[in-house]
């Protein structure tokens, strides 16, 4: 019984740790190619960090105070353990793990027409400019151009919309929790317009090659991957079901053991009574 209780305790602790990892915050970023982006190692500073991309070892690590960086032109390890991708390439898309924990899922956007799923965080860089400020404009389909965000060189920023999800990070306009109304055309300081199409189905492929064709075609793979996501959620529930089955079986075995002990004790008492009565019967 004691062994069974210890086993259940260890099992529950392991299950809780696994669930905590699965529920950790994972940032879903969509960033244009040739730009840069910084990924945090779980939001905390670590002395030792090992970054992996798509389950492959990244060339930047820090262990026991010793740092390795095989390609400084592409990677930079930040003091707090974060990873900075200096110039994004299409092959940089995918999942990033820090110390075996998933922290980010990156989509690298190409061209001037970006197809992004709702709920993601989109970065729109302005590019180099000699102006003392960067001002972004947004124009919905059939609508008028409107100023949505202004960033000044002294570090101050001015969101032009109330309750805005806009901010400035990684030298770009950051739109969090992308929504359908965020679709349309974007422009910064009079540069070329960039078109953004927001899909309701998610997630989409981590690295998407953009074209000028109709954006309706990516909806089919997005729905297919949504079905796959539902299947993965069902599979994640299996450890919980297994734990419940194990607990029920353990309870049943314990009940049977207690019943057997009760029967054995009752039988022993009956035998003792018979032995005590037998001499008197003989007399």
PDB file of C-alpha atoms in Angstrom:
ATOM      1  CA  UNK A   1       0.000   0.000   0.000  1.00  0.00           C
ATOM      2  CA  UNK A   2       2.816   2.391   0.902  1.00  0.00           C
ATOM      3  CA  UNK A   3       4.613   1.568  -2.346  1.00  0.00           C
ATOM      4  CA  UNK A   4       1.440   2.237  -4.315  1.00  0.00           C
ATOM      5  CA  UNK A   5       0.956   5.643  -2.641  1.00  0.00           C
ATOM      6  CA  UNK A   6       4.572   6.637  -3.352  1.00  0.00           C
ATOM      7  CA  UNK A   7       4.204   5.606  -6.997  1.00  0.00           C
ATOM      8  CA  UNK A   8       1.009   7.689  -7.379  1.00  0.00           C
ATOM      9  CA  UNK A   9       2.705  10.710  -5.775  1.00  0.00           C
ATOM     10  CA  UNK A  10       5.654  10.565  -8.166  1.00  0.00           C
ATOM     11  CA  UNK A  11       3.330  10.063 -11.145  1.00  0.00           C
ATOM     12  CA  UNK A  12       1.229  13.112 -10.233  1.00  0.00           C
ATOM     13  CA  UNK A  13       4.317  15.316  -9.810  1.00  0.00           C
ATOM     14  CA  UNK A  14       5.637  14.326 -13.239  1.00  0.00           C
ATOM     15  CA  UNK A  15       2.234  14.917 -14.836  1.00  0.00           C
ATOM     16  CA  UNK A  16       1.960  18.381 -13.258  1.00  0.00           C
ATOM     17  CA  UNK A  17       5.441  19.307 -14.515  1.00  0.00           C
ATOM     18  CA  UNK A  18       4.537  18.188 -18.037  1.00  0.00           C
ATOM     19  CA  UNK A  19       1.290  20.161 -17.988  1.00  0.00           C
ATOM     20  CA  UNK A  20       3.076  23.259 -16.689  1.00  0.00           C
ATOM     21  CA  UNK A  21       5.501  23.102 -19.623  1.00  0.00           C
ATOM     22  CA  UNK A  22       2.661  22.688 -22.081  1.00  0.00           C
ATOM     23  CA  UNK A  23       0.827  25.701 -20.609  1.00  0.00           C
ATOM     24  CA  UNK A  24       3.873  27.977 -20.652  1.00  0.00           C
ATOM     25  CA  UNK A  25       3.613  31.103 -22.771  1.00  0.00           C
ATOM     26  CA  UNK A  26       4.583  30.524 -26.393  1.00  0.00           C
ATOM     27  CA  UNK A  27       4.926  33.648 -28.554  1.00  0.00           C
ATOM     28  CA  UNK A  28       3.673  33.229 -32.127  1.00  0.00           C
ATOM     29  CA  UNK A  29       5.559  35.803 -34.195  1.00  0.00           C
ATOM     30  CA  UNK A  30       5.255  36.784 -37.846  1.00  0.00           C
ATOM     31  CA  UNK A  31       8.247  38.848 -39.043  1.00  0.00           C
ATOM     32  CA  UNK A  32       9.355  39.899 -42.557  1.00  0.00           C
ATOM     33  CA  UNK A  33      12.577  38.438 -43.911  1.00  0.00           C
ATOM     34  CA  UNK A  34      15.828  40.429 -43.655  1.00  0.00           C
ATOM     35  CA  UNK A  35      14.558  41.948 -40.407  1.00  0.00           C
ATOM     36  CA  UNK A  36      15.642  40.945 -36.896  1.00  0.00           C
ATOM     37  CA  UNK A  37      13.804  39.657 -33.831  1.00  0.00           C
ATOM     38  CA  UNK A  38      14.629  38.786 -30.208  1.00  0.00           C
ATOM     39  CA  UNK A  39      13.329  35.668 -28.447  1.00  0.00           C
ATOM     40  CA  UNK A  40      13.204  35.436 -24.662  1.00  0.00           C
ATOM     41  CA  UNK A  41      14.166  32.273 -22.793  1.00  0.00           C
ATOM     42  CA  UNK A  42      10.877  31.727 -21.001  1.00  0.00           C
ATOM     43  CA  UNK A  43      10.793  35.321 -19.755  1.00  0.00           C
ATOM     44  CA  UNK A  44      13.533  34.692 -17.155  1.00  0.00           C
ATOM     45  CA  UNK A  45      17.281  35.095 -17.057  1.00  0.00           C
ATOM     46  CA  UNK A  46      19.343  31.900 -17.057  1.00  0.00           C
ATOM     47  CA  UNK A  47      23.076  31.461 -16.545  1.00  0.00           C
ATOM     48  CA  UNK A  48      23.166  28.379 -18.793  1.00  0.00           C
ATOM     49  CA  UNK A  49      21.106  28.329 -21.986  1.00  0.00           C
ATOM     50  CA  UNK A  50      20.843  25.970 -24.942  1.00  0.00           C
ATOM     51  CA  UNK A  51      18.738  27.157 -27.872  1.00  0.00           C
ATOM     52  CA  UNK A  52      17.315  24.671 -30.377  1.00  0.00           C
ATOM     53  CA  UNK A  53      15.424  25.291 -33.619  1.00  0.00           C
ATOM     54  CA  UNK A  54      13.093  22.604 -34.909  1.00  0.00           C
ATOM     55  CA  UNK A  55      14.756  20.143 -32.477  1.00  0.00           C
ATOM     56  CA  UNK A  56      18.159  20.922 -34.001  1.00  0.00           C
ATOM     57  CA  UNK A  57      20.999  22.506 -32.058  1.00  0.00           C
ATOM     58  CA  UNK A  58      21.398  26.245 -32.604  1.00  0.00           C
ATOM     59  CA  UNK A  59      24.953  27.551 -32.934  1.00  0.00           C
ATOM     60  CA  UNK A  60      24.616  29.786 -29.845  1.00  0.00           C
ATOM     61  CA  UNK A  61      24.892  28.327 -26.326  1.00  0.00           C
ATOM     62  CA  UNK A  62      26.184  29.337 -22.921  1.00  0.00           C
ATOM     63  CA  UNK A  63      27.231  26.746 -20.355  1.00  0.00           C
ATOM     64  CA  UNK A  64      29.378  27.197 -17.251  1.00  0.00           C
ATOM     65  CA  UNK A  65      30.178  30.750 -18.329  1.00  0.00           C
ATOM     66  CA  UNK A  66      31.511  29.609 -21.705  1.00  0.00           C
ATOM     67  CA  UNK A  67      29.698  30.846 -24.810  1.00  0.00           C
ATOM     68  CA  UNK A  68      29.774  29.387 -28.311  1.00  0.00           C
ATOM     69  CA  UNK A  69      28.627  31.230 -31.421  1.00  0.00           C
ATOM     70  CA  UNK A  70      29.489  29.626 -34.724  1.00  0.00           C
ATOM     71  CA  UNK A  71      27.830  32.327 -36.858  1.00  0.00           C
ATOM     72  CA  UNK A  72      27.899  35.813 -35.225  1.00  0.00           C
ATOM     73  CA  UNK A  73      26.459  37.310 -38.407  1.00  0.00           C
ATOM     74  CA  UNK A  74      23.155  35.500 -37.813  1.00  0.00           C
ATOM     75  CA  UNK A  75      22.890  34.899 -34.063  1.00  0.00           C
ATOM     76  CA  UNK A  76      23.486  36.936 -30.937  1.00  0.00           C
ATOM     77  CA  UNK A  77      23.095  35.632 -27.386  1.00  0.00           C
ATOM     78  CA  UNK A  78      21.686  38.339 -25.116  1.00  0.00           C
ATOM     79  CA  UNK A  79      22.894  38.842 -21.510  1.00  0.00           C
ATOM     80  CA  UNK A  80      19.594  37.529 -20.102  1.00  0.00           C
ATOM     81  CA  UNK A  81      19.835  34.334 -22.171  1.00  0.00           C
ATOM     82  CA  UNK A  82      17.598  35.517 -25.009  1.00  0.00           C
ATOM     83  CA  UNK A  83      18.368  34.759 -28.642  1.00  0.00           C
ATOM     84  CA  UNK A  84      18.511  37.512 -31.264  1.00  0.00           C
ATOM     85  CA  UNK A  85      18.170  36.530 -34.913  1.00  0.00           C
ATOM     86  CA  UNK A  86      20.035  39.300 -36.720  1.00  0.00           C
ATOM     87  CA  UNK A  87      18.769  38.842 -40.270  1.00  0.00           C
ATOM     88  CA  UNK A  88      15.857  36.518 -40.878  1.00  0.00           C
ATOM     89  CA  UNK A  89      15.833  34.054 -43.708  1.00  0.00           C
ATOM     90  CA  UNK A  90      12.979  31.856 -44.897  1.00  0.00           C
ATOM     91  CA  UNK A  91      14.680  28.839 -43.296  1.00  0.00           C
ATOM     92  CA  UNK A  92      14.545  30.491 -39.850  1.00  0.00           C
ATOM     93  CA  UNK A  93      10.825  29.794 -39.507  1.00  0.00           C
ATOM     94  CA  UNK A  94       9.635  27.191 -37.034  1.00  0.00           C
ATOM     95  CA  UNK A  95       9.675  26.383 -33.335  1.00  0.00           C
ATOM     96  CA  UNK A  96      12.382  27.598 -30.946  1.00  0.00           C
ATOM     97  CA  UNK A  97      13.139  25.911 -27.634  1.00  0.00           C
ATOM     98  CA  UNK A  98      15.254  27.291 -24.797  1.00  0.00           C
ATOM     99  CA  UNK A  99      16.527  24.684 -22.345  1.00  0.00           C
ATOM    100  CA  UNK A 100      14.131  22.128 -23.879  1.00  0.00           C
ATOM    101  CA  UNK A 101      11.106  24.404 -23.365  1.00  0.00           C
ATOM    102  CA  UNK A 102       9.098  25.733 -26.306  1.00  0.00           C
ATOM    103  CA  UNK A 103       9.104  29.546 -26.131  1.00  0.00           C
ATOM    104  CA  UNK A 104       8.406  30.824 -29.665  1.00  0.00           C
ATOM    105  CA  UNK A 105       6.949  29.841 -33.017  1.00  0.00           C
ATOM    106  CA  UNK A 106       8.282  32.028 -35.813  1.00  0.00           C
ATOM    107  CA  UNK A 107       6.806  32.694 -39.248  1.00  0.00           C
ATOM    108  CA  UNK A 108       9.084  34.428 -41.753  1.00  0.00           C
ATOM    109  CA  UNK A 109       7.156  36.589 -44.228  1.00  0.00           C
ATOM    110  CA  UNK A 110       8.383  37.293 -47.751  1.00  0.00           C
ATOM    111  CA  UNK A 111       7.351  39.709 -50.478  1.00  0.00           C
ATOM    112  CA  UNK A 112       4.941  42.619 -49.906  1.00  0.00           C
ATOM    113  CA  UNK A 113       1.742  40.655 -49.346  1.00  0.00           C
ATOM    114  CA  UNK A 114       1.639  38.972 -45.932  1.00  0.00           C
ATOM    115  CA  UNK A 115      -0.893  36.237 -45.115  1.00  0.00           C
ATOM    116  CA  UNK A 116      -1.043  35.798 -41.334  1.00  0.00           C
ATOM    117  CA  UNK A 117      -3.407  33.916 -39.015  1.00  0.00           C
ATOM    118  CA  UNK A 118      -5.460  35.717 -36.380  1.00  0.00           C
ATOM    119  CA  UNK A 119      -4.030  35.732 -32.867  1.00  0.00           C
ATOM    120  CA  UNK A 120      -0.402  36.057 -33.907  1.00  0.00           C
ATOM    121  CA  UNK A 121       1.970  38.969 -33.218  1.00  0.00           C
ATOM    122  CA  UNK A 122       2.975  40.812 -36.404  1.00  0.00           C
ATOM    123  CA  UNK A 123       6.066  43.012 -36.798  1.00  0.00           C
ATOM    124  CA  UNK A 124       6.095  45.694 -39.510  1.00  0.00           C
ATOM    125  CA  UNK A 125       9.478  47.486 -39.786  1.00  0.00           C
ATOM    126  CA  UNK A 126       9.662  50.967 -41.250  1.00  0.00           C
ATOM    127  CA  UNK A 127      13.160  50.693 -42.656  1.00  0.00           C
ATOM    128  CA  UNK A 128      15.913  53.265 -42.527  1.00  0.00           C
ATOM    129  CA  UNK A 129      14.788  56.863 -42.450  1.00  0.00           C
ATOM    130  CA  UNK A 130      16.417  60.209 -41.658  1.00  0.00           C
ATOM    131  CA  UNK A 131      13.184  61.567 -40.197  1.00  0.00           C
ATOM    132  CA  UNK A 132      13.009  62.142 -36.409  1.00  0.00           C
ATOM    133  CA  UNK A 133       9.921  59.984 -36.206  1.00  0.00           C
ATOM    134  CA  UNK A 134       8.306  56.934 -37.762  1.00  0.00           C
ATOM    135  CA  UNK A 135       4.615  57.215 -38.560  1.00  0.00           C
ATOM    136  CA  UNK A 136       2.509  54.255 -39.666  1.00  0.00           C
ATOM    137  CA  UNK A 137      -0.663  54.490 -41.711  1.00  0.00           C
ATOM    138  CA  UNK A 138      -3.368  51.855 -42.157  1.00  0.00           C
ATOM    139  CA  UNK A 139      -5.985  51.641 -44.885  1.00  0.00           C
ATOM    140  CA  UNK A 140      -8.685  48.997 -44.878  1.00  0.00           C
ATOM    141  CA  UNK A 141     -10.153  47.757 -48.135  1.00  0.00           C
ATOM    142  CA  UNK A 142     -12.405  50.519 -49.437  1.00  0.00           C
ATOM    143  CA  UNK A 143     -11.529  52.771 -46.508  1.00  0.00           C
ATOM    144  CA  UNK A 144      -9.502  55.921 -45.938  1.00  0.00           C
ATOM    145  CA  UNK A 145      -5.889  56.157 -44.841  1.00  0.00           C
ATOM    146  CA  UNK A 146      -5.493  56.834 -41.115  1.00  0.00           C
ATOM    147  CA  UNK A 147      -2.540  57.319 -38.770  1.00  0.00           C
ATOM    148  CA  UNK A 148      -2.359  54.463 -36.282  1.00  0.00           C
ATOM    149  CA  UNK A 149       1.030  54.817 -34.552  1.00  0.00           C
ATOM    150  CA  UNK A 150       3.955  57.227 -34.186  1.00  0.00           C
ATOM    151  CA  UNK A 151       7.376  56.488 -32.735  1.00  0.00           C
ATOM    152  CA  UNK A 152       9.956  59.194 -31.937  1.00  0.00           C
ATOM    153  CA  UNK A 153      13.709  58.838 -31.756  1.00  0.00           C
ATOM    154  CA  UNK A 154      13.762  59.819 -28.079  1.00  0.00           C
ATOM    155  CA  UNK A 155      11.925  56.575 -27.349  1.00  0.00           C
ATOM    156  CA  UNK A 156       8.424  57.950 -26.865  1.00  0.00           C
ATOM    157  CA  UNK A 157       5.535  56.443 -28.775  1.00  0.00           C
ATOM    158  CA  UNK A 158       1.979  57.476 -29.509  1.00  0.00           C
ATOM    159  CA  UNK A 159      -0.689  54.890 -30.368  1.00  0.00           C
ATOM    160  CA  UNK A 160      -3.443  56.673 -32.291  1.00  0.00           C
ATOM    161  CA  UNK A 161      -6.183  54.158 -31.436  1.00  0.00           C
ATOM    162  CA  UNK A 162      -7.900  53.734 -28.078  1.00  0.00           C
ATOM    163  CA  UNK A 163      -7.333  50.388 -26.413  1.00  0.00           C
ATOM    164  CA  UNK A 164      -4.614  49.825 -28.964  1.00  0.00           C
ATOM    165  CA  UNK A 165      -2.721  46.555 -29.330  1.00  0.00           C
ATOM    166  CA  UNK A 166       0.067  48.489 -31.047  1.00  0.00           C
ATOM    167  CA  UNK A 167       3.555  48.999 -29.635  1.00  0.00           C
ATOM    168  CA  UNK A 168       7.149  49.388 -30.799  1.00  0.00           C
ATOM    169  CA  UNK A 169       9.586  46.502 -30.390  1.00  0.00           C
ATOM    170  CA  UNK A 170      12.564  45.112 -32.312  1.00  0.00           C
ATOM    171  CA  UNK A 171      12.690  48.335 -34.373  1.00  0.00           C
ATOM    172  CA  UNK A 172       9.242  47.700 -35.834  1.00  0.00           C
ATOM    173  CA  UNK A 173       5.552  48.330 -35.317  1.00  0.00           C
ATOM    174  CA  UNK A 174       4.213  45.431 -33.247  1.00  0.00           C
ATOM    175  CA  UNK A 175       0.562  44.373 -33.598  1.00  0.00           C
ATOM    176  CA  UNK A 176      -0.426  41.906 -30.897  1.00  0.00           C
ATOM    177  CA  UNK A 177      -3.353  39.483 -31.038  1.00  0.00           C
ATOM    178  CA  UNK A 178      -3.916  40.053 -34.757  1.00  0.00           C
ATOM    179  CA  UNK A 179      -7.587  40.383 -35.742  1.00  0.00           C
ATOM    180  CA  UNK A 180      -9.597  40.492 -38.957  1.00  0.00           C
ATOM    181  CA  UNK A 181      -9.966  44.270 -38.777  1.00  0.00           C
ATOM    182  CA  UNK A 182      -6.159  44.552 -38.878  1.00  0.00           C
ATOM    183  CA  UNK A 183      -6.173  43.423 -42.492  1.00  0.00           C
ATOM    184  CA  UNK A 184      -5.496  45.958 -45.241  1.00  0.00           C
ATOM    185  CA  UNK A 185      -2.553  48.073 -46.369  1.00  0.00           C
ATOM    186  CA  UNK A 186       0.201  49.547 -44.193  1.00  0.00           C
ATOM    187  CA  UNK A 187       2.662  52.331 -44.923  1.00  0.00           C
ATOM    188  CA  UNK A 188       5.436  53.995 -42.918  1.00  0.00           C
ATOM    189  CA  UNK A 189       6.908  57.430 -43.749  1.00  0.00           C
ATOM    190  CA  UNK A 190       5.583  57.349 -47.286  1.00  0.00           C
ATOM    191  CA  UNK A 191       7.285  54.075 -48.253  1.00  0.00           C
ATOM    192  CA  UNK A 192       5.762  51.304 -50.377  1.00  0.00           C
ATOM    193  CA  UNK A 193       2.454  49.958 -49.136  1.00  0.00           C
ATOM    194  CA  UNK A 194       2.472  46.498 -47.542  1.00  0.00           C
ATOM    195  CA  UNK A 195      -0.682  44.409 -47.728  1.00  0.00           C
ATOM    196  CA  UNK A 196      -1.754  42.169 -44.823  1.00  0.00           C
ATOM    197  CA  UNK A 197      -4.421  39.466 -45.062  1.00  0.00           C
ATOM    198  CA  UNK A 198      -5.641  37.991 -41.779  1.00  0.00           C
ATOM    199  CA  UNK A 199      -6.966  34.411 -41.767  1.00  0.00           C
ATOM    200  CA  UNK A 200      -9.462  33.158 -39.199  1.00  0.00           C
ATOM    201  CA  UNK A 201      -8.172  29.569 -39.288  1.00  0.00           C
ATOM    202  CA  UNK A 202      -4.929  28.869 -37.380  1.00  0.00           C
ATOM    203  CA  UNK A 203      -2.205  27.893 -37.201  1.00  0.00           C
ATOM    204  CA  UNK A 204      -0.758  28.364 -40.688  1.00  0.00           C
ATOM    205  CA  UNK A 205       2.638  27.115 -41.921  1.00  0.00           C
ATOM    206  CA  UNK A 206       5.529  28.682 -39.988  1.00  0.00           C
ATOM    207  CA  UNK A 207       7.230  29.925 -43.122  1.00  0.00           C
ATOM    208  CA  UNK A 208       5.020  31.121 -45.978  1.00  0.00           C
ATOM    209  CA  UNK A 209       6.173  32.186 -49.419  1.00  0.00           C
ATOM    210  CA  UNK A 210       4.024  35.245 -50.278  1.00  0.00           C
ATOM    211  CA  UNK A 211       2.747  35.990 -53.762  1.00  0.00           C
ATOM    212  CA  UNK A 212       0.468  38.547 -55.391  1.00  0.00           C
ATOM    213  CA  UNK A 213      -2.234  35.948 -56.079  1.00  0.00           C
ATOM    214  CA  UNK A 214      -5.574  35.678 -54.258  1.00  0.00           C
ATOM    215  CA  UNK A 215      -5.009  34.909 -50.553  1.00  0.00           C
ATOM    216  CA  UNK A 216      -8.007  32.568 -50.328  1.00  0.00           C
ATOM    217  CA  UNK A 217      -5.996  29.442 -51.207  1.00  0.00           C
ATOM    218  CA  UNK A 218      -4.115  29.134 -47.859  1.00  0.00           C
ATOM    219  CA  UNK A 219      -7.459  28.522 -46.097  1.00  0.00           C
ATOM    220  CA  UNK A 220      -7.484  24.802 -46.993  1.00  0.00           C
ATOM    221  CA  UNK A 221      -4.126  23.858 -45.358  1.00  0.00           C
ATOM    222  CA  UNK A 222      -5.023  26.051 -42.392  1.00  0.00           C
ATOM    223  CA  UNK A 223      -8.236  24.074 -41.758  1.00  0.00           C
ATOM    224  CA  UNK A 224      -6.347  20.808 -42.173  1.00  0.00           C
ATOM    225  CA  UNK A 225      -3.799  21.848 -39.565  1.00  0.00           C
ATOM    226  CA  UNK A 226      -6.640  22.898 -37.246  1.00  0.00           C
ATOM    227  CA  UNK A 227      -7.964  19.327 -37.391  1.00  0.00           C
ATOM    228  CA  UNK A 228      -4.475  18.083 -36.612  1.00  0.00           C
ATOM    229  CA  UNK A 229      -4.323  20.471 -33.639  1.00  0.00           C
ATOM    230  CA  UNK A 230      -7.584  19.013 -32.282  1.00  0.00           C
ATOM    231  CA  UNK A 231      -6.126  15.536 -32.599  1.00  0.00           C
ATOM    232  CA  UNK A 232      -3.012  16.592 -30.701  1.00  0.00           C
ATOM    233  CA  UNK A 233      -5.163  18.057 -27.917  1.00  0.00           C
ATOM    234  CA  UNK A 234      -6.949  14.724 -27.577  1.00  0.00           C
ATOM    235  CA  UNK A 235      -3.619  12.931 -27.390  1.00  0.00           C
ATOM    236  CA  UNK A 236      -2.454  15.291 -24.649  1.00  0.00           C
ATOM    237  CA  UNK A 237      -5.430  14.191 -22.537  1.00  0.00           C
ATOM    238  CA  UNK A 238      -4.234  10.579 -22.595  1.00  0.00           C
ATOM    239  CA  UNK A 239      -1.863  10.951 -19.602  1.00  0.00           C
ATOM    240  CA  UNK A 240      -4.777  12.300 -17.549  1.00  0.00           C
ATOM    241  CA  UNK A 241      -7.005   9.410 -18.604  1.00  0.00           C
ATOM    242  CA  UNK A 242      -4.234   6.941 -17.835  1.00  0.00           C
ATOM    243  CA  UNK A 243      -3.797   8.486 -14.386  1.00  0.00           C
ATOM    244  CA  UNK A 244      -7.535   8.202 -13.719  1.00  0.00           C
ATOM    245  CA  UNK A 245      -7.600   4.562 -14.824  1.00  0.00           C
ATOM    246  CA  UNK A 246      -4.575   3.824 -12.671  1.00  0.00           C
ATOM    247  CA  UNK A 247      -6.244   5.422  -9.652  1.00  0.00           C
ATOM    248  CA  UNK A 248      -9.464   3.422 -10.184  1.00  0.00           C
ATOM    249  CA  UNK A 249      -7.543   0.157 -10.583  1.00  0.00           C
ATOM    250  CA  UNK A 250      -5.495   0.931  -7.495  1.00  0.00           C
ATOM    251  CA  UNK A 251      -8.617   1.666  -5.481  1.00  0.00           C
ATOM    252  CA  UNK A 252     -10.191  -1.574  -6.652  1.00  0.00           C
ATOM    253  CA  UNK A 253      -7.124  -3.616  -5.746  1.00  0.00           C
ATOM    254  CA  UNK A 254      -6.974  -1.942  -2.330  1.00  0.00           C
ATOM    255  CA  UNK A 255     -10.655  -2.748  -1.705  1.00  0.00           C
ATOM    256  CA  UNK A 256     -10.138  -6.380  -2.688  1.00  0.00           C
ATOM    257  CA  UNK A 257      -7.095  -6.612  -0.430  1.00  0.00           C
ATOM    258  CA  UNK A 258      -9.014  -5.165   2.522  1.00  0.00           C
ATOM    259  CA  UNK A 259     -11.926  -7.535   1.879  1.00  0.00           C
ATOM    260  CA  UNK A 260      -9.555 -10.501   1.769  1.00  0.00           C
ATOM    261  CA  UNK A 261      -7.969  -9.411   5.057  1.00  0.00           C
ATOM    262  CA  UNK A 262     -11.416  -9.086   6.680  1.00  0.00           C
ATOM    263  CA  UNK A 263     -12.408 -12.570   5.497  1.00  0.00           C
ATOM    264  CA  UNK A 264      -9.137 -13.990   6.793  1.00  0.00           C
ATOM    265  CA  UNK A 265      -9.537 -12.347  10.214  1.00  0.00           C
ATOM    266  CA  UNK A 266     -13.154 -13.494  10.470  1.00  0.00           C
ATOM    267  CA  UNK A 267     -12.146 -17.041   9.597  1.00  0.00           C
ATOM    268  CA  UNK A 268      -9.384 -17.025  12.222  1.00  0.00           C
ATOM    269  CA  UNK A 269     -11.803 -15.790  14.918  1.00  0.00           C
ATOM    270  CA  UNK A 270     -14.292 -18.515  14.017  1.00  0.00           C
ATOM    271  CA  UNK A 271     -11.611 -21.190  14.326  1.00  0.00           C
ATOM    272  CA  UNK A 272     -10.533 -19.894  17.736  1.00  0.00           C
ATOM    273  CA  UNK A 273     -14.122 -19.991  19.001  1.00  0.00           C
ATOM    274  CA  UNK A 274     -14.552 -23.562  17.796  1.00  0.00           C
ATOM    275  CA  UNK A 275     -11.356 -24.641  19.568  1.00  0.00           C
ATOM    276  CA  UNK A 276     -12.509 -23.081  22.820  1.00  0.00           C
ATOM    277  CA  UNK A 277     -15.929 -24.752  22.631  1.00  0.00           C
ATOM    278  CA  UNK A 278     -14.616 -28.225  21.751  1.00  0.00           C
ATOM    279  CA  UNK A 279     -13.316 -29.194  25.334  1.00  0.00           C
ATOM    280  CA  UNK A 280     -16.638 -28.258  26.956  1.00  0.00           C
ATOM    281  CA  UNK A 281     -18.485 -30.304  24.402  1.00  0.00           C
ATOM    282  CA  UNK A 282     -16.365 -33.339  25.230  1.00  0.00           C
ATOM    283  CA  UNK A 283     -17.171 -33.040  28.964  1.00  0.00           C
TER     284      UNK A 283
END
